[in-house]
Amino acid sequence: LMIGTNDVGYASSGAIPQGTLDTARTNYTTLLNNLFTARPSAKVIMATIPPLGGSFAVNNALRVEPFNTQVVRAVHAQFAASH
């Protein structure tokens, strides 16, 4: 499952706002909770957003990497809570 390209706003410039990162992490956590509530034995493969290329590459450090960090934290928190 790879989601978040709209959260990152790959066409936007500048750092991703902290509020957007917080919301993205909350949304990811909620999605995981809903998935595992509905199907406790489900296997979900989560993906981060791949690095952007071309004229959007400048957004990797400012937008994609911070978002991916939140995805990883949400997945780790979900895994820790379920084990």
XYZ file of C-alpha atoms in Angstrom:
83
model
C 0.000 0.000 0.000
C 1.581 3.244 -1.124
C -0.366 6.371 -0.271
C 0.490 9.965 0.444
C 1.368 11.603 -2.831
C -1.387 14.162 -2.289
C -0.154 14.749 1.268
C 3.332 15.432 -0.035
C 2.030 17.732 -2.750
C 4.893 16.879 -5.037
C 4.220 19.942 -7.200
C 4.460 22.269 -4.188
C 7.687 23.873 -3.111
C 9.250 24.446 0.287
C 9.178 22.305 3.391
C 6.087 20.263 4.104
C 4.170 21.889 6.991
C 4.391 20.088 10.345
C 0.606 20.032 10.565
C 0.481 18.121 7.294
C 3.023 15.618 8.620
C 1.069 15.171 11.849
C -2.175 14.671 9.942
C -0.543 12.227 7.549
C 0.797 10.135 10.419
C -2.590 10.182 12.161
C -4.329 9.168 8.931
C -1.853 6.344 8.354
C -2.309 5.095 11.903
C -6.093 5.242 11.572
C -5.949 3.337 8.298
C -3.775 0.623 9.843
C -6.055 0.364 12.875
C -9.112 0.039 10.639
C -7.454 -2.596 8.468
C -6.383 -4.723 11.416
C -9.700 -4.313 13.198
C -11.533 -5.550 10.118
C -8.994 -8.277 9.315
C -6.734 -9.018 12.302
C -4.667 -11.578 10.409
C -4.209 -9.448 7.290
C -0.764 -8.995 5.840
C -0.308 -5.401 4.750
C 2.771 -4.282 2.882
C 3.319 -0.588 3.359
C 5.477 1.475 1.012
C 7.119 4.826 1.218
C 6.961 7.337 -1.596
C 9.900 6.837 -3.966
C 12.256 9.740 -4.600
C 10.982 12.219 -7.150
C 12.921 12.919 -10.296
C 13.333 15.698 -12.784
C 12.227 19.149 -11.757
C 10.524 17.715 -8.634
C 13.739 16.219 -7.208
C 14.284 19.335 -5.098
C 11.251 18.278 -3.030
C 12.805 14.995 -1.870
C 14.558 16.395 1.200
C 11.871 18.977 1.931
C 8.705 16.934 1.430
C 9.145 13.257 0.523
C 11.718 12.248 3.145
C 9.875 13.887 6.076
C 6.622 12.252 4.957
C 8.300 8.848 4.602
C 9.715 9.202 8.106
C 6.170 9.612 9.447
C 4.999 6.540 7.512
C 7.774 4.435 9.028
C 6.994 5.739 12.528
C 3.287 4.959 12.128
C 3.998 1.421 10.946
C 6.508 0.806 13.745
C 4.044 2.092 16.324
C 1.300 -0.161 14.953
C 3.610 -3.168 14.952
C 4.770 -2.464 18.507
C 1.174 -2.072 19.709
C 0.126 -5.376 18.174
C 3.042 -7.462 19.469
